Amino acid sequence: MAEWIRETTGGRLYPAAMPPDDVAGLRKQADSWLQGRPGRRLQPDDWDRVPAVIRRSMAQIARECIGEGARPVRVLLFDKTPDSNWSVAWHQDRVVAVRERAEVPGFGPWSIKDGVPHVEPPVAVLEGVATLRLHLDDCGADNAPLKVALGSHRLGLVPADRAAAVAEALPVEVCEAGAGDIWAYSTLVLHASERSRAHGHRRVLHVDFAAADLPEPLRWLDYVKE
């Protein structure tokens, strides 16, 4: 487990991490990608269209979290609006995106999401993954900020039917943010969110970073051209 994950409660805020003009530009790009949908899995070519300063800055934060080899391996975009609103129960993110399916002991079950193979890896792999969430809009208490159960990332894999009880027994942080803020999390932290009560957008760029390679022949779905 990366040192920053051991030493933190599972999340860390990087306030005003991105220049306002670049965040505004990415908001416009996000709308063209989403076209009114609540979310989309971005492909490597999409990542290249994110402003370079944002890609570089997120990678630098990831390196601070998990080491010099940190690279983006999964990119998601979300937007909660009055017309597209939802809540998410307590859970852990347990799957990773890979280039091709290959049967390796300890990896499974498998699924296909937007044409990309996804798999649940051993917990040791997930312990080395950091999730960065760049907020493209202000996210106050009424705009469905993420809630995280502090310290839950140290508990390994928590059974889905136990997630709520485990989270409710721990201190909970409500991760409010301003546009341009980044929250960095251990991917294993238990988290949840409510339906938004705001009247605007809640756009978030969610990027998973990994530093270690997967066991051969598995390979991450790398977003950086080799």
Tab-separated table of C-alpha atoms in Angstrom:
chain	number	residue	atom	x	y	z
A	1	MET	CA	0.000	0.000	0.000
A	2	ALA	CA	1.405	3.406	-0.968
A	3	GLU	CA	2.689	5.447	1.976
A	4	TRP	CA	0.285	8.324	1.435
A	5	ILE	CA	-2.613	5.872	1.654
A	6	ARG	CA	-1.299	4.411	4.911
A	7	GLU	CA	-0.770	7.822	6.416
A	8	THR	CA	-3.987	9.565	5.370
A	9	THR	CA	-7.614	8.938	6.220
A	10	GLY	CA	-8.260	7.921	2.620
A	11	GLY	CA	-8.618	11.308	0.951
A	12	ARG	CA	-6.788	14.586	0.509
A	13	LEU	CA	-7.986	17.929	-0.869
A	14	TYR	CA	-5.877	19.963	-3.301
A	15	PRO	CA	-7.674	23.338	-3.357
A	16	ALA	CA	-7.571	25.607	-6.422
A	17	ALA	CA	-5.394	23.045	-8.174
A	18	MET	CA	-6.353	24.063	-11.718
A	19	PRO	CA	-6.399	27.440	-13.537
A	20	PRO	CA	-9.959	28.824	-13.844
A	21	ASP	CA	-9.702	29.409	-17.616
A	22	ASP	CA	-8.673	25.789	-18.236
A	23	VAL	CA	-11.466	24.510	-15.996
A	24	ALA	CA	-13.959	26.642	-17.926
A	25	GLY	CA	-12.665	25.228	-21.201
A	26	LEU	CA	-12.966	21.694	-19.919
A	27	ARG	CA	-16.560	22.364	-18.825
A	28	LYS	CA	-17.436	23.186	-22.433
A	29	GLN	CA	-15.624	20.086	-23.666
A	30	ALA	CA	-17.408	17.984	-21.030
A	31	ASP	CA	-20.798	19.155	-22.298
A	32	SER	CA	-19.887	18.140	-25.850
A	33	TRP	CA	-18.848	14.696	-24.634
A	34	LEU	CA	-21.872	14.124	-22.411
A	35	GLN	CA	-24.609	15.674	-24.594
A	36	GLY	CA	-27.042	15.591	-21.697
A	37	ARG	CA	-26.084	12.118	-20.459
A	38	PRO	CA	-25.185	11.579	-16.783
A	39	GLY	CA	-21.796	10.053	-17.498
A	40	ARG	CA	-19.319	8.725	-20.004
A	41	ARG	CA	-16.192	6.585	-19.976
A	42	LEU	CA	-13.518	8.541	-21.819
A	43	GLN	CA	-11.168	6.806	-24.215
A	44	PRO	CA	-7.432	7.512	-24.578
A	45	ASP	CA	-8.067	9.836	-27.538
A	46	ASP	CA	-10.511	11.823	-25.379
A	47	TRP	CA	-7.864	12.217	-22.677
A	48	ASP	CA	-5.607	13.894	-25.246
A	49	ARG	CA	-8.279	16.594	-25.643
A	50	VAL	CA	-8.177	17.525	-21.944
A	51	PRO	CA	-6.072	20.705	-21.573
A	52	ALA	CA	-2.402	19.800	-21.214
A	53	VAL	CA	-1.995	21.822	-18.015
A	54	ILE	CA	-4.762	19.763	-16.392
A	55	ARG	CA	-3.291	16.445	-17.533
A	56	ARG	CA	0.168	17.436	-16.277
A	57	SER	CA	-1.087	18.753	-12.944
A	58	MET	CA	-3.239	15.697	-12.236
A	59	ALA	CA	-0.315	13.422	-13.084
A	60	GLN	CA	1.937	15.372	-10.704
A	61	ILE	CA	-0.559	14.996	-7.856
A	62	ALA	CA	-0.851	11.281	-8.621
A	63	ARG	CA	2.942	10.948	-8.474
A	64	GLU	CA	2.912	12.581	-5.054
A	65	CYS	CA	0.343	9.996	-3.975
A	66	ILE	CA	1.603	6.715	-5.434
A	67	GLY	CA	5.022	7.267	-6.949
A	68	GLU	CA	6.888	8.446	-10.018
A	69	GLY	CA	5.405	5.812	-12.315
A	70	ALA	CA	1.826	7.055	-11.853
A	71	ARG	CA	-0.151	7.150	-15.085
A	72	PRO	CA	-3.871	7.446	-15.909
A	73	VAL	CA	-5.542	4.066	-16.435
A	74	ARG	CA	-9.271	4.888	-16.330
A	75	VAL	CA	-11.065	8.175	-17.032
A	76	LEU	CA	-14.741	8.879	-16.316
A	77	LEU	CA	-16.882	11.996	-16.590
A	78	PHE	CA	-20.016	12.588	-14.496
A	79	ASP	CA	-22.653	15.298	-14.379
A	80	LYS	CA	-25.584	15.511	-12.001
A	81	THR	CA	-28.316	17.938	-13.061
A	82	PRO	CA	-31.970	18.419	-12.069
A	83	ASP	CA	-32.917	16.277	-15.089
A	84	SER	CA	-30.250	13.621	-14.491
A	85	ASN	CA	-29.912	12.996	-10.791
A	86	TRP	CA	-29.148	9.948	-8.692
A	87	SER	CA	-27.800	8.724	-5.378
A	88	VAL	CA	-25.030	6.171	-4.865
A	89	ALA	CA	-24.982	3.809	-1.888
A	90	TRP	CA	-21.831	3.086	0.110
A	91	HIS	CA	-19.388	1.058	-1.957
A	92	GLN	CA	-15.775	0.596	-3.046
A	93	ASP	CA	-14.503	0.947	-6.613
A	94	ARG	CA	-13.206	-2.538	-7.368
A	95	VAL	CA	-12.710	-2.865	-11.115
A	96	VAL	CA	-9.936	-1.737	-13.434
A	97	ALA	CA	-9.838	-1.286	-17.207
A	98	VAL	CA	-7.385	-3.349	-19.266
A	99	ARG	CA	-6.418	-3.574	-22.931
A	100	GLU	CA	-7.357	-7.204	-23.434
A	101	ARG	CA	-8.849	-10.009	-21.385
A	102	ALA	CA	-6.388	-12.625	-20.162
A	103	GLU	CA	-6.957	-15.309	-17.559
A	104	VAL	CA	-4.630	-14.583	-14.624
A	105	PRO	CA	-5.085	-16.144	-11.166
A	106	GLY	CA	-6.817	-13.803	-8.742
A	107	PHE	CA	-8.362	-11.581	-11.444
A	108	GLY	CA	-12.120	-11.819	-11.893
A	109	PRO	CA	-14.998	-11.569	-12.478
A	110	TRP	CA	-14.831	-9.897	-15.879
A	111	SER	CA	-17.178	-7.444	-17.576
A	112	ILE	CA	-17.326	-5.259	-20.675
A	113	LYS	CA	-18.077	-1.551	-20.231
A	114	ASP	CA	-18.367	0.607	-23.357
A	115	GLY	CA	-16.440	-2.037	-25.254
A	116	VAL	CA	-13.509	-2.080	-22.806
A	117	PRO	CA	-12.655	-5.193	-20.726
A	118	HIS	CA	-12.895	-4.564	-16.967
A	119	VAL	CA	-11.874	-6.922	-14.194
A	120	GLU	CA	-11.753	-7.037	-10.408
A	121	PRO	CA	-8.091	-7.492	-9.452
A	122	PRO	CA	-6.585	-8.743	-6.180
A	123	VAL	CA	-6.777	-6.236	-3.334
A	124	ALA	CA	-3.017	-5.622	-3.501
A	125	VAL	CA	-3.496	-4.060	-6.954
A	126	LEU	CA	-6.298	-1.785	-5.767
A	127	GLU	CA	-4.228	-0.671	-2.786
A	128	GLY	CA	-1.805	0.934	-5.228
A	129	VAL	CA	-4.410	2.850	-7.239
A	130	ALA	CA	-5.286	6.489	-6.558
A	131	THR	CA	-8.470	8.191	-7.739
A	132	LEU	CA	-8.371	11.913	-8.519
A	133	ARG	CA	-11.619	13.846	-8.932
A	134	LEU	CA	-11.378	17.276	-10.559
A	135	HIS	CA	-14.451	19.391	-9.841
A	136	LEU	CA	-15.574	21.464	-12.809
A	137	ASP	CA	-18.347	23.170	-10.811
A	138	ASP	CA	-18.686	24.334	-7.234
A	139	CYS	CA	-19.856	21.415	-5.130
A	140	GLY	CA	-21.368	22.587	-1.869
A	141	ALA	CA	-23.476	20.646	0.603
A	142	ASP	CA	-26.536	20.867	-1.690
A	143	ASN	CA	-24.724	19.636	-4.815
A	144	ALA	CA	-24.149	15.980	-3.892
A	145	PRO	CA	-20.540	16.078	-2.642
A	146	LEU	CA	-18.899	12.709	-2.215
A	147	LYS	CA	-18.978	11.258	1.297
A	148	VAL	CA	-16.056	9.080	2.378
A	149	ALA	CA	-15.751	6.781	5.392
A	150	LEU	CA	-12.428	7.763	6.922
A	151	GLY	CA	-9.986	4.892	7.332
A	152	SER	CA	-12.108	2.403	5.399
A	153	HIS	CA	-9.386	2.036	2.760
A	154	ARG	CA	-7.326	0.081	5.298
A	155	LEU	CA	-9.979	-2.640	5.690
A	156	GLY	CA	-9.334	-4.505	2.438
A	157	LEU	CA	-12.336	-5.631	0.421
A	158	VAL	CA	-15.550	-4.895	2.299
A	159	PRO	CA	-18.498	-7.171	1.335
A	160	ALA	CA	-21.153	-5.172	-0.501
A	161	ASP	CA	-23.840	-6.173	1.985
A	162	ARG	CA	-21.662	-4.854	4.841
A	163	ALA	CA	-20.550	-1.592	3.213
A	164	ALA	CA	-23.227	0.654	4.744
A	165	ALA	CA	-22.798	-0.750	8.260
A	166	VAL	CA	-19.014	-0.449	8.083
A	167	ALA	CA	-19.188	3.123	6.759
A	168	GLU	CA	-21.689	4.235	9.357
A	169	ALA	CA	-19.412	2.959	12.140
A	170	LEU	CA	-16.583	5.236	10.950
A	171	PRO	CA	-16.154	9.015	10.845
A	172	VAL	CA	-17.559	10.384	7.589
A	173	GLU	CA	-16.149	13.357	5.673
A	174	VAL	CA	-18.337	15.325	3.282
A	175	CYS	CA	-16.013	16.366	0.463
A	176	GLU	CA	-17.241	19.784	-0.565
A	177	ALA	CA	-15.196	21.474	-3.278
A	178	GLY	CA	-14.920	24.520	-5.476
A	179	ALA	CA	-14.482	24.505	-9.236
A	180	GLY	CA	-10.822	23.671	-9.904
A	181	ASP	CA	-10.336	21.736	-6.658
A	182	ILE	CA	-9.080	18.166	-6.765
A	183	TRP	CA	-9.838	15.462	-4.232
A	184	ALA	CA	-7.392	12.537	-4.255
A	185	TYR	CA	-8.586	9.260	-2.749
A	186	SER	CA	-7.464	5.753	-2.133
A	187	THR	CA	-9.525	3.825	-4.673
A	188	LEU	CA	-10.526	1.402	-1.914
A	189	VAL	CA	-12.129	4.028	0.332
A	190	LEU	CA	-15.835	3.485	0.989
A	191	HIS	CA	-17.782	6.335	-0.563
A	192	ALA	CA	-21.329	7.391	-1.366
A	193	SER	CA	-23.292	10.410	-2.561
A	194	GLU	CA	-26.828	11.748	-2.303
A	195	ARG	CA	-29.076	13.172	-4.984
A	196	SER	CA	-28.197	16.790	-5.769
A	197	ARG	CA	-30.528	19.468	-4.423
A	198	ALA	CA	-28.905	22.211	-6.508
A	199	HIS	CA	-30.347	23.637	-9.721
A	200	GLY	CA	-27.243	23.503	-11.877
A	201	HIS	CA	-24.484	21.087	-12.878
A	202	ARG	CA	-22.170	18.907	-10.830
A	203	ARG	CA	-19.516	17.942	-13.394
A	204	VAL	CA	-16.574	15.849	-12.205
A	205	LEU	CA	-13.609	14.420	-14.110
A	206	HIS	CA	-12.702	11.144	-12.369
A	207	VAL	CA	-9.270	9.692	-13.172
A	208	ASP	CA	-7.738	6.505	-11.758
A	209	PHE	CA	-3.929	6.419	-11.650
A	210	ALA	CA	-1.645	3.418	-11.169
A	211	ALA	CA	2.129	3.231	-10.785
A	212	ALA	CA	2.800	-0.522	-10.854
A	213	ASP	CA	2.370	-2.758	-13.887
A	214	LEU	CA	-0.192	-5.560	-13.965
A	215	PRO	CA	1.064	-9.155	-14.148
A	216	GLU	CA	1.714	-10.274	-17.716
A	217	PRO	CA	-0.042	-10.652	-20.042
A	218	LEU	CA	-2.491	-8.125	-18.564
A	219	ARG	CA	-1.889	-4.478	-19.392
A	220	TRP	CA	-3.576	-1.323	-18.164
A	221	LEU	CA	-5.708	0.663	-20.579
A	222	ASP	CA	-3.026	3.348	-20.716
A	223	TYR	CA	-4.068	6.871	-21.608
A	224	VAL	CA	-0.526	8.093	-22.326
A	225	LYS	CA	0.886	7.315	-25.735
A	226	GLU	CA	4.026	5.230	-25.619
